[in-house]
XYZ file of C-alpha atoms in Angstrom:
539
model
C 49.804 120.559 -68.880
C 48.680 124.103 -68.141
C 46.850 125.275 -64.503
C 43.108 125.814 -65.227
C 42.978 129.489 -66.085
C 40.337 131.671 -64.667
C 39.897 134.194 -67.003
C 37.117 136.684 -67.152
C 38.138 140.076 -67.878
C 39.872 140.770 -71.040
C 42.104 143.526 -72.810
C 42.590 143.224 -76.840
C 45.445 145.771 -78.130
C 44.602 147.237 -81.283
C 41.611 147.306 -83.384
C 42.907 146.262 -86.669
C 42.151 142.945 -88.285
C 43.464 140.796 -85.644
C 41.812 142.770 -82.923
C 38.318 142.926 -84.334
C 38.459 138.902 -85.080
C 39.660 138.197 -81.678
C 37.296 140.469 -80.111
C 34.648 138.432 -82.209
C 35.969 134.683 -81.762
C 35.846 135.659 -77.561
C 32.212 136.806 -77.990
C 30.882 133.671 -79.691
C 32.495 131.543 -76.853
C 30.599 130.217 -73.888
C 31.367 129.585 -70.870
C 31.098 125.850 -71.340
C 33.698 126.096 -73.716
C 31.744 125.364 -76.927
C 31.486 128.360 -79.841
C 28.314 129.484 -81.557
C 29.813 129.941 -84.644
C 29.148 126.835 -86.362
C 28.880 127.452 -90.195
C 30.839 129.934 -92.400
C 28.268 132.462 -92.105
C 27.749 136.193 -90.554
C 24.311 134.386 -88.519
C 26.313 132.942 -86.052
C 24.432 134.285 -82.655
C 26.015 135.294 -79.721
C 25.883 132.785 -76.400
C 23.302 133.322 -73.797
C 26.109 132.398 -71.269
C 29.198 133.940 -72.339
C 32.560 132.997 -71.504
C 34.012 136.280 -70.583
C 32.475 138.810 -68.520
C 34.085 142.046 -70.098
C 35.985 142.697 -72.912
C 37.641 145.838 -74.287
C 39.846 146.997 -77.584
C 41.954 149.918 -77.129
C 42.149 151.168 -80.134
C 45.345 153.873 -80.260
C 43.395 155.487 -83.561
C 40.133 157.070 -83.757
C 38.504 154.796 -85.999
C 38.785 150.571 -86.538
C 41.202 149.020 -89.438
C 44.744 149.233 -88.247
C 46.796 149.619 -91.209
C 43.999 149.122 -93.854
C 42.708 152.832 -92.711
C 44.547 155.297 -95.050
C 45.471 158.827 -93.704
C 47.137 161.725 -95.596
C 48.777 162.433 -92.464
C 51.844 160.439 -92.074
C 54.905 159.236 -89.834
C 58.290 161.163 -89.959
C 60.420 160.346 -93.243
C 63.237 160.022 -90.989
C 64.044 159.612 -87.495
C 66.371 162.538 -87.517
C 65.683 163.016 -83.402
C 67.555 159.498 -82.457
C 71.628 158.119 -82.737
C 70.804 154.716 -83.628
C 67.729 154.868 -86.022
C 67.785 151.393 -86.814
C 66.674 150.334 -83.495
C 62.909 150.207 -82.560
C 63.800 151.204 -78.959
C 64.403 154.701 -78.599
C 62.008 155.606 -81.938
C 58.666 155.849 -80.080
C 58.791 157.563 -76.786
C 56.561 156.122 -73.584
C 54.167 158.330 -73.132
C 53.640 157.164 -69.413
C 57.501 157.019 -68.542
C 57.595 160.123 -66.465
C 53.607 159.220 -64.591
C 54.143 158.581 -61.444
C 51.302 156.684 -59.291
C 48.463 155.829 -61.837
C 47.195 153.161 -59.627
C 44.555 155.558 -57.950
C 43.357 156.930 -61.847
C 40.907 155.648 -63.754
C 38.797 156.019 -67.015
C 35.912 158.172 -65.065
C 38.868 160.043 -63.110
C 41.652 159.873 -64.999
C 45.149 161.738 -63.955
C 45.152 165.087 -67.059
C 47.946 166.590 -68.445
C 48.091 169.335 -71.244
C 49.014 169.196 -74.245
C 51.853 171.391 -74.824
C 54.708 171.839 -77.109
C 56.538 168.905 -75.973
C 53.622 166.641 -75.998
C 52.655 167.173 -79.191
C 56.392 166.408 -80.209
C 56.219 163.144 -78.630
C 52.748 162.674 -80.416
C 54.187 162.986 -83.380
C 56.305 160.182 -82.984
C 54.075 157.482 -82.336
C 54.189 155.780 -85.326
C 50.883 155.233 -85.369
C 49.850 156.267 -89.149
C 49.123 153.878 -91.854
C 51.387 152.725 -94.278
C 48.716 152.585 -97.351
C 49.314 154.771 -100.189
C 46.807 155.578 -103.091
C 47.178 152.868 -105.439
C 47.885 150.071 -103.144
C 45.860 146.963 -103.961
C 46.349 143.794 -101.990
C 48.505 140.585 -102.946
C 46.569 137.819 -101.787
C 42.889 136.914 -104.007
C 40.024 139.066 -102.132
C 38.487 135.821 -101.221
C 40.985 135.015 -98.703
C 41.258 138.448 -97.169
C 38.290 138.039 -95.217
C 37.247 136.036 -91.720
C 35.626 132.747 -92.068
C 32.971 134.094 -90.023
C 31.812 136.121 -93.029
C 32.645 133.632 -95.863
C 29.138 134.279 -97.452
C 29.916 138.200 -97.428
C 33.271 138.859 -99.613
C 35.077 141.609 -100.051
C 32.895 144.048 -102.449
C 34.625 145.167 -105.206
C 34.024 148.702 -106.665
C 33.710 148.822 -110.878
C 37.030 150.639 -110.596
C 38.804 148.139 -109.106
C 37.588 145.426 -111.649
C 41.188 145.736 -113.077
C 42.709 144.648 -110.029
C 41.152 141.120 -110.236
C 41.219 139.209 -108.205
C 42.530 141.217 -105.693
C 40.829 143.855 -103.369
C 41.938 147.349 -103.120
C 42.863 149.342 -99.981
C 39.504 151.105 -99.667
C 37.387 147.722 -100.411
C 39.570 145.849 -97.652
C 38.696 148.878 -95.001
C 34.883 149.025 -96.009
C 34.723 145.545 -95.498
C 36.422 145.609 -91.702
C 33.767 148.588 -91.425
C 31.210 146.294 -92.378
C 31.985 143.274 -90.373
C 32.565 145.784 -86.737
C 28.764 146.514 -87.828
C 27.248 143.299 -88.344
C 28.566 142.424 -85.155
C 28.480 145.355 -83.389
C 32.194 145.267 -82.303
C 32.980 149.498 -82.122
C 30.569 149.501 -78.446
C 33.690 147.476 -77.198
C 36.634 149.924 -78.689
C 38.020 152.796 -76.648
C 38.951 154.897 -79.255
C 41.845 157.162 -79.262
C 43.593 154.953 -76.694
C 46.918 154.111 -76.378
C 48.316 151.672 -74.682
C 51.476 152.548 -72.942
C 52.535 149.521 -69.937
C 51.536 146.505 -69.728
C 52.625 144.400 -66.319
C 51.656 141.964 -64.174
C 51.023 142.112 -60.311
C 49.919 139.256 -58.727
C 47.315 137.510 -60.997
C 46.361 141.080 -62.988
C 47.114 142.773 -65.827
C 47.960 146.654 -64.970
C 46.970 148.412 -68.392
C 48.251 151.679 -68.370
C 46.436 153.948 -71.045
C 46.684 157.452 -72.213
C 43.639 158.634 -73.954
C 44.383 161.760 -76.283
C 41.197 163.794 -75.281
C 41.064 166.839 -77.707
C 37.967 168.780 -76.857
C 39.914 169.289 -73.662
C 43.586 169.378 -75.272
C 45.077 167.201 -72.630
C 46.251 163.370 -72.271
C 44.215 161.391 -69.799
C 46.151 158.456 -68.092
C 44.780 155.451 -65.979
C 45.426 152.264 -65.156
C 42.848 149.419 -65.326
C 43.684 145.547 -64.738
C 42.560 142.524 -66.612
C 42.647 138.842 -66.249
C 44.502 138.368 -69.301
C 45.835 140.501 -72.179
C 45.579 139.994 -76.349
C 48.221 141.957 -78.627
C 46.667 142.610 -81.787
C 49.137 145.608 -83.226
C 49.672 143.764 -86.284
C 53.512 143.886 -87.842
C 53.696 147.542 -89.555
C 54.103 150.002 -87.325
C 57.910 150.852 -86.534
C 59.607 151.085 -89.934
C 63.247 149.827 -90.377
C 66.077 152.307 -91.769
C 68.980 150.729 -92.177
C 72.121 151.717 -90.294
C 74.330 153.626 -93.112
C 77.761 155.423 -92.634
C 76.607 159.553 -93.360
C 73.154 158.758 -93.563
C 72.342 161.587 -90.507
C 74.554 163.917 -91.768
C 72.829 163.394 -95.718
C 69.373 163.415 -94.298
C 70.029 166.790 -92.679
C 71.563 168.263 -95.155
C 68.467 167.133 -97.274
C 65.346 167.089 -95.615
C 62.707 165.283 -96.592
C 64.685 163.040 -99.196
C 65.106 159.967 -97.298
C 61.828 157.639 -96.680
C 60.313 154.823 -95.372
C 57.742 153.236 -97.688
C 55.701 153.746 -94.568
C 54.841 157.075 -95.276
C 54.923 156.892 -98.841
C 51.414 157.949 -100.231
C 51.646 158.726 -104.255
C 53.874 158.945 -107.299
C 52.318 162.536 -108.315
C 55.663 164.318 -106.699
C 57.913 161.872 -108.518
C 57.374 162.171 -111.965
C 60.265 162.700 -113.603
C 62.374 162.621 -110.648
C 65.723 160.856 -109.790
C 64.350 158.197 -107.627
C 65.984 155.464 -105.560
C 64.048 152.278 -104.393
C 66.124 150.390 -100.867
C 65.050 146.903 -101.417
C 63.711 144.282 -103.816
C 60.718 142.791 -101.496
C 57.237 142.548 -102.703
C 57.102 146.229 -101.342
C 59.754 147.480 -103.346
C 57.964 145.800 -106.667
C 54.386 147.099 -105.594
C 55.896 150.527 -105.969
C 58.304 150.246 -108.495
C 55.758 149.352 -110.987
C 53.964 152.842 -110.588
C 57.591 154.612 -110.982
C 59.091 152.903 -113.567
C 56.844 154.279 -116.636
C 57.506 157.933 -114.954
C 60.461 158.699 -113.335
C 64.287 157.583 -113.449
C 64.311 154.699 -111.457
C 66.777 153.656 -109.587
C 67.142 150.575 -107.099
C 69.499 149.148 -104.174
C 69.267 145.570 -103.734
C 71.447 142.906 -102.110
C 72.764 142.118 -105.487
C 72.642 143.803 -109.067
C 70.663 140.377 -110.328
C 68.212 138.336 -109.154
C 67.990 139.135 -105.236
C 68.626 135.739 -102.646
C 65.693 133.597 -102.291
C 67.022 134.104 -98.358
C 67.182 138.124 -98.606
C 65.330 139.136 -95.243
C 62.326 140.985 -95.624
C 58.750 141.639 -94.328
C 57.434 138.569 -97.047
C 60.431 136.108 -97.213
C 58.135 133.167 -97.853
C 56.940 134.846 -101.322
C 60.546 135.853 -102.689
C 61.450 133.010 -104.874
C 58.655 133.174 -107.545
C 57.225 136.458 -109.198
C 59.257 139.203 -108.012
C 62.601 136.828 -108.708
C 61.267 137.209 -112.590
C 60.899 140.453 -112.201
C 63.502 141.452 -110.387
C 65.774 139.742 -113.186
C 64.000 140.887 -116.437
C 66.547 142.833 -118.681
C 63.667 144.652 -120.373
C 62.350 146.821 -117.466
C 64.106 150.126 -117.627
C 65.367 150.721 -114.194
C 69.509 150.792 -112.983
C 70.263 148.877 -110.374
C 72.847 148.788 -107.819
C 74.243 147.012 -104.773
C 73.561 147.806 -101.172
C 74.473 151.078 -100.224
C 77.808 151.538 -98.427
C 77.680 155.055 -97.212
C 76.759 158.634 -97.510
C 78.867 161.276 -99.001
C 77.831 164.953 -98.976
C 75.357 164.439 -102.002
C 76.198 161.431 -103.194
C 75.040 157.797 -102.620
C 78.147 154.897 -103.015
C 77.352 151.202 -103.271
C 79.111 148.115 -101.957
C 79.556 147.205 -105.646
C 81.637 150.445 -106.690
C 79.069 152.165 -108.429
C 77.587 155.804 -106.924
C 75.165 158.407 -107.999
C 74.159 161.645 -106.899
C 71.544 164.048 -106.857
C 68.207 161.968 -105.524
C 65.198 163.442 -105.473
C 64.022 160.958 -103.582
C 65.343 157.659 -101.808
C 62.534 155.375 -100.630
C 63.528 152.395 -98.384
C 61.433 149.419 -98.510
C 63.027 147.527 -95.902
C 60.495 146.103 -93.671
C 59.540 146.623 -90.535
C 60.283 145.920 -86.989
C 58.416 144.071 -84.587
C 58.200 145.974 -81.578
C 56.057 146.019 -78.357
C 56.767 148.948 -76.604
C 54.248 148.907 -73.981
C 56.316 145.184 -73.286
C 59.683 147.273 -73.019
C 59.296 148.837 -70.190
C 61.010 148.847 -66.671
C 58.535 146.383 -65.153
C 59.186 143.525 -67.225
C 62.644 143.410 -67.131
C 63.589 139.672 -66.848
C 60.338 138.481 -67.370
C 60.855 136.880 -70.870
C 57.749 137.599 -72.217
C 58.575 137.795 -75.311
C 62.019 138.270 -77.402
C 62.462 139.610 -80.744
C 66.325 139.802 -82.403
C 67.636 140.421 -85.799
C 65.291 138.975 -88.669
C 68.886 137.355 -90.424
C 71.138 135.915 -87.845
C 74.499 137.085 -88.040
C 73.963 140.700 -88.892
C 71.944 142.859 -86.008
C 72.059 145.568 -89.148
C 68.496 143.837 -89.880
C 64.697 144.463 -88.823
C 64.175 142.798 -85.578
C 61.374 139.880 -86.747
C 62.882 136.990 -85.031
C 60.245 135.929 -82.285
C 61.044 133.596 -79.332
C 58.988 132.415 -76.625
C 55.646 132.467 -78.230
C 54.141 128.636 -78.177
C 52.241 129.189 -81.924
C 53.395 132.425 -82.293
C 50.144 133.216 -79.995
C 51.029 131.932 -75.999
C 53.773 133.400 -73.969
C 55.266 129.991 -72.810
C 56.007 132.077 -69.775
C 52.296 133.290 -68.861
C 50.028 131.801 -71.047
C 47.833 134.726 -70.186
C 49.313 136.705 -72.482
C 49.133 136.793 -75.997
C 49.878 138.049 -79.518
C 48.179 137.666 -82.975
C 49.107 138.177 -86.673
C 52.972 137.557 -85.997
C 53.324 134.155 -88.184
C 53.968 135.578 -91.096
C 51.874 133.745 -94.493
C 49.922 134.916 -97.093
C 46.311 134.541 -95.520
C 47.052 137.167 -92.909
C 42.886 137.597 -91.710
C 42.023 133.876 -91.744
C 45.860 133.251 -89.513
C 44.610 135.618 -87.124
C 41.981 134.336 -87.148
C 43.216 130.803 -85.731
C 45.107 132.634 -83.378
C 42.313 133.623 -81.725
C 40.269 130.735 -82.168
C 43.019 128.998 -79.823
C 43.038 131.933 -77.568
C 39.326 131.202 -77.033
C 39.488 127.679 -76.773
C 42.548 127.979 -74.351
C 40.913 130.748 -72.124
C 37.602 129.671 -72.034
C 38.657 125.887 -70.619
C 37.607 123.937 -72.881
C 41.066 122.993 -74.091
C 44.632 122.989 -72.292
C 47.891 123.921 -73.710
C 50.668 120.902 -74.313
C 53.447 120.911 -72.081
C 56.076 123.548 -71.673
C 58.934 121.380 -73.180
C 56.708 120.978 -75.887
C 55.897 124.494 -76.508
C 59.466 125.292 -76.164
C 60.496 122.652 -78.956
C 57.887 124.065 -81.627
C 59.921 127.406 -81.409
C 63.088 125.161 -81.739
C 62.372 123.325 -85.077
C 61.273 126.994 -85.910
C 64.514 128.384 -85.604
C 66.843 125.064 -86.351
C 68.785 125.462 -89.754
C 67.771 129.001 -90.842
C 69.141 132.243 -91.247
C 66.232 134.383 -91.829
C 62.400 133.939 -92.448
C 61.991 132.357 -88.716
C 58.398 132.640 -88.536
C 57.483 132.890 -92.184
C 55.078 130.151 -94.047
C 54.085 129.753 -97.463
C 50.913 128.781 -99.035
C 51.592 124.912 -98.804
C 53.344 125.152 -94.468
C 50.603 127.174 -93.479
C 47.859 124.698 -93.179
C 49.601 123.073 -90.802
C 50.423 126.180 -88.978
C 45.956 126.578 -88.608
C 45.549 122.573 -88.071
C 47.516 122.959 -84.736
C 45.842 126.307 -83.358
C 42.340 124.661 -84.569
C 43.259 121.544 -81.982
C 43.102 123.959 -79.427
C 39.939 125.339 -80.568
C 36.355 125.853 -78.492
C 33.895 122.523 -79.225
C 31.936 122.936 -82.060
C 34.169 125.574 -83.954
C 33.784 124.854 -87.554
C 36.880 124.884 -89.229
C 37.413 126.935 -92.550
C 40.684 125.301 -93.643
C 38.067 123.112 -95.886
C 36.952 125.995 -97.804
C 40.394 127.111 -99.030
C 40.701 126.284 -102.644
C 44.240 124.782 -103.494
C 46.021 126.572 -106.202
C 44.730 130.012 -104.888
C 47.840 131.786 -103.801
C 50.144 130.241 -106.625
C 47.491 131.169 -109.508
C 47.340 134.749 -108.206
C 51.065 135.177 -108.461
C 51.359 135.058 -111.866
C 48.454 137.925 -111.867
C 50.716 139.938 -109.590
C 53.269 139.188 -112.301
C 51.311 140.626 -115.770
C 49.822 142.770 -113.292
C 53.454 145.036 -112.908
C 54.262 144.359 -116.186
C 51.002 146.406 -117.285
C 51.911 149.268 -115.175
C 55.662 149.330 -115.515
C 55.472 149.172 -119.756
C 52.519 151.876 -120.104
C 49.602 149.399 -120.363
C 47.599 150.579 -117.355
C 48.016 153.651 -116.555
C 48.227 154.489 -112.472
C 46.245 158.015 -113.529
C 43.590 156.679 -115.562
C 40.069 157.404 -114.091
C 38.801 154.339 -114.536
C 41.694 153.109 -112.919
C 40.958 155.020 -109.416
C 39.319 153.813 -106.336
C 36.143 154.644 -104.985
C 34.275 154.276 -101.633
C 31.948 152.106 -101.061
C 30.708 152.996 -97.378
């Protein structure tokens, strides 16, 4: 069994989902270990003796919602500045690499450089944009994309989106995470703007170090503050993954702006009646293709021609066998597709299974993404452990790098249980998951429960990885109860558990909507244009 931890002073990366529910599960906690929030309501007060003394978000951004808050600006299409794009590692640069002695800066006096020409380069390359385009409408039934702390508030659906049914889209998912920071009043706890660029340990603290993009005064602002114990919350869609591909470089320069992640993807209105190809047959891939079908001459690059491997590696493993399988296979659906790509020449594209074409207009990879922690990568933590990640299908390191080790419920370093992560088992109820995360976090951390041993800890990630090839950390609808069960063992006394309150059936029933749902887009039936078809705000 664990050390008693003495933990007061908290960091939270990212204020996303995960972030804002953590930073809201720590607040109800007291500092005899029970929770005030008791019932699945938003009335659940705060503790007149509080567990934690301080708390903070840094929130990279300068508003809450992670990925859920859309931005016409977006990442680079291609990572034309690095050898080995396929590698998370030398995409994002370290913004604090070349700071020397921090230790004497803080947020009051912090140590200011400008922002010049090759700061703003490095800016760019952040990858710190959303992913959401304009007609992106969640998978999962709107019900269940909420926090059990709010069950009586769901997501509100504009008349627009009515179509969508059951699910929520993009703007109703980031007006409710705008609502929920305000019924609580998380934002007073965010440093906005804030990006978190080292994270070490020195004796029993946390060293944060934090560059703060200050534009009244055009410069970067650096300290370093330490904490008690540290919460990653930077959710899994941030560093995209290209694969690596023989004359891929020498294509992509020869054709700017051709070549894209789905990442910064944001409408169809430039592809209509374009040569397009799709990288990919995940859930991604489908939400997309359904839009270009109807208008454009769709093409797409799979892992085979038919029905794609139940196996196939992706950002949503757990769902491939069931809608998109039917989809992927129907004969009717007038798209060509093709193997995986084998290489790049001059303007043509040549797959594995003998086929090629030329002249794209556009080539869109839908490929997942990696999971990266770069403020974990650094010099400081070298041997440490923390945490590992490694290809997401063993065997072939040409593959996102999803596979996590070392993380006792994907949410305890088994090294330093002071440190922690949230959001990385991957599942279809992606808020309430998180939300158990932290719920353990805060049961853990405020003493009122102590982890299981470390051989035990190290054995969960075993059966994890025993007998698979890919989709380590992935659960579907029916695994991921259990998943919640074991973080909710761990949770503060008197912590109602929401489990309960999910309705079997859910996730399976709303497949089959996802499934008539691209059927009526990719055959003409909805239209992506239509006016009553488009989203509205409802802040």
């Amino acid at each position: 069994m664990q050390s008693p931890l003495n933990i007061k002073k908290i960091a939270i990366i990212g204020g996303g989902p995960g972030g804002l529910v953590t930073l809201n599960e720590l607040l109800h906690t007291s500092s005899d270990g029970s929770s005030t929030i008791t019932s699945p309501h938003s009335a659940n007060k705060y503790p007149s003796n509080p567990a934690f003394d301080e708390i903070v978000v840094f929130e990279q951004n300068e508003c809450i919602g992670g990925v859920w808050n859309y931005s016409d600006r977006t990442d680079p299409k291609f990572p034309q500045y690095v050898d080995d794009y396929s590698k998370p590692n030398g995409l994002r640069p370290n913004l604090a690499a070349e700071i020397n002695d921090l230790n004497n800066c803080t947020e009051a006096a912090p140590c200011k450089v400008p922002i010049d020409a090759d700061v703003s380069s490095k800016l760019d390359h952040l990858w710190n944009k959303s992913g959401v385009y304009d007609h992106l409408f969640t998978n999962i039934p709107n019900h269940l994309m909420r926090f059990s702390t709010s069950f009586d508030e769901p997501v509100k659906l504009d008349h627009n989106s009515k179509a969508y049914q059951p699910f929520a889209t993009h703007p109703n998912v980031i007006n409710y995470l705008k609502n929920y920071a305000k019924k609580y009043d998380l934002e007073k706890y965010v440093r906005f703007n804030s990006s978190v660029e080292k994270v070490y340990k020195v004796n029993d603290n946390w060293h944060l170090t934090i560059c703060k993009v200050n534009k009244s005064t055009n410069t970067l602002e650096y300290y370093t503050e330490k904490f008690d114990a540290v919460v990653v919350s930077v959710g899994r869609f941030n560093i995209p993954f290209y694969p690596f591909i023989a004359g891929q470089k020498e294509f992509n320069e020869k054709h700017p702006g051709v070549i894209e992640h789905s990442k910064s993807f944001r409408s169809t209105d430039d592809l209509i009646g374009k040569k397009v190809l799709i990288v990919g047959s995940s859930i991604s891939a489908m939400d997309i293709a359904q839009y270009l079908i109807p208008v454009s001459d769709l093409h797409i690059s799979s892992n085979t021609k038919g029905v794609p491997r139940a196996c196939e590696p992706t950002e949503n493993t757990q769902q491939k066998a069931d809608w998109t399988d039917k989809v992927f296979g129907d004969p009717s659906l007038n798209w060509t597709k093709h193997g995986r790509i084998a290489k790049f020449e001059a303007d043509t594209v040549i797959f594995e299974d003998g086929s090629q074409e030329s002249n794209f207009d556009a080539i869109l990879y839908c490929t997942g993404y990696h999971l990266y922690f770069p403020f974990l990568d650094i010099p400081e933590n070298e041997g440490k452990g923390y945490i590992s990640v490694t290809s997401g299908y063993d065997g072939n390191p040409n593959y996102a790098l999803t596979k996590v080790d070392n993380l006792y419920l994907y949410t305890f370093t088994i090294n330093d249980p002071t440190l922690c992560h949230t959001g990385i088992a991957q599942n279809p109820l992606f808020f309430l998951t998180s939300e158990a995360n932290a719920v353990a976090i805060a049961g853990c951390w405020s003493g009122n429960k102590k982890l299981p041993s470390l051989e035990v800890q190290r054995n969960f990630i075993k059966s994890r990885h025993e007998g698979k090839k890919s989709g380590f950390q992935s659960y579907d609808e029916t695994q991921i109860r259990e998943f919640i069960r074991l973080c909710y063992e761990l949770a503060p006394s008197g912590r109602f558990d929401f489990v309960p309150y999910i309705r079997e059936g859910d996730i399976m029933e709303s497949k089959e909507v996802l499934h008539d749902l691209f059927f009526k887009f990719a055959k003409g039936e909805y239209n992506e244009f239509d006016p009553s078809l488009q989203f509205s705000d409802l802040s």
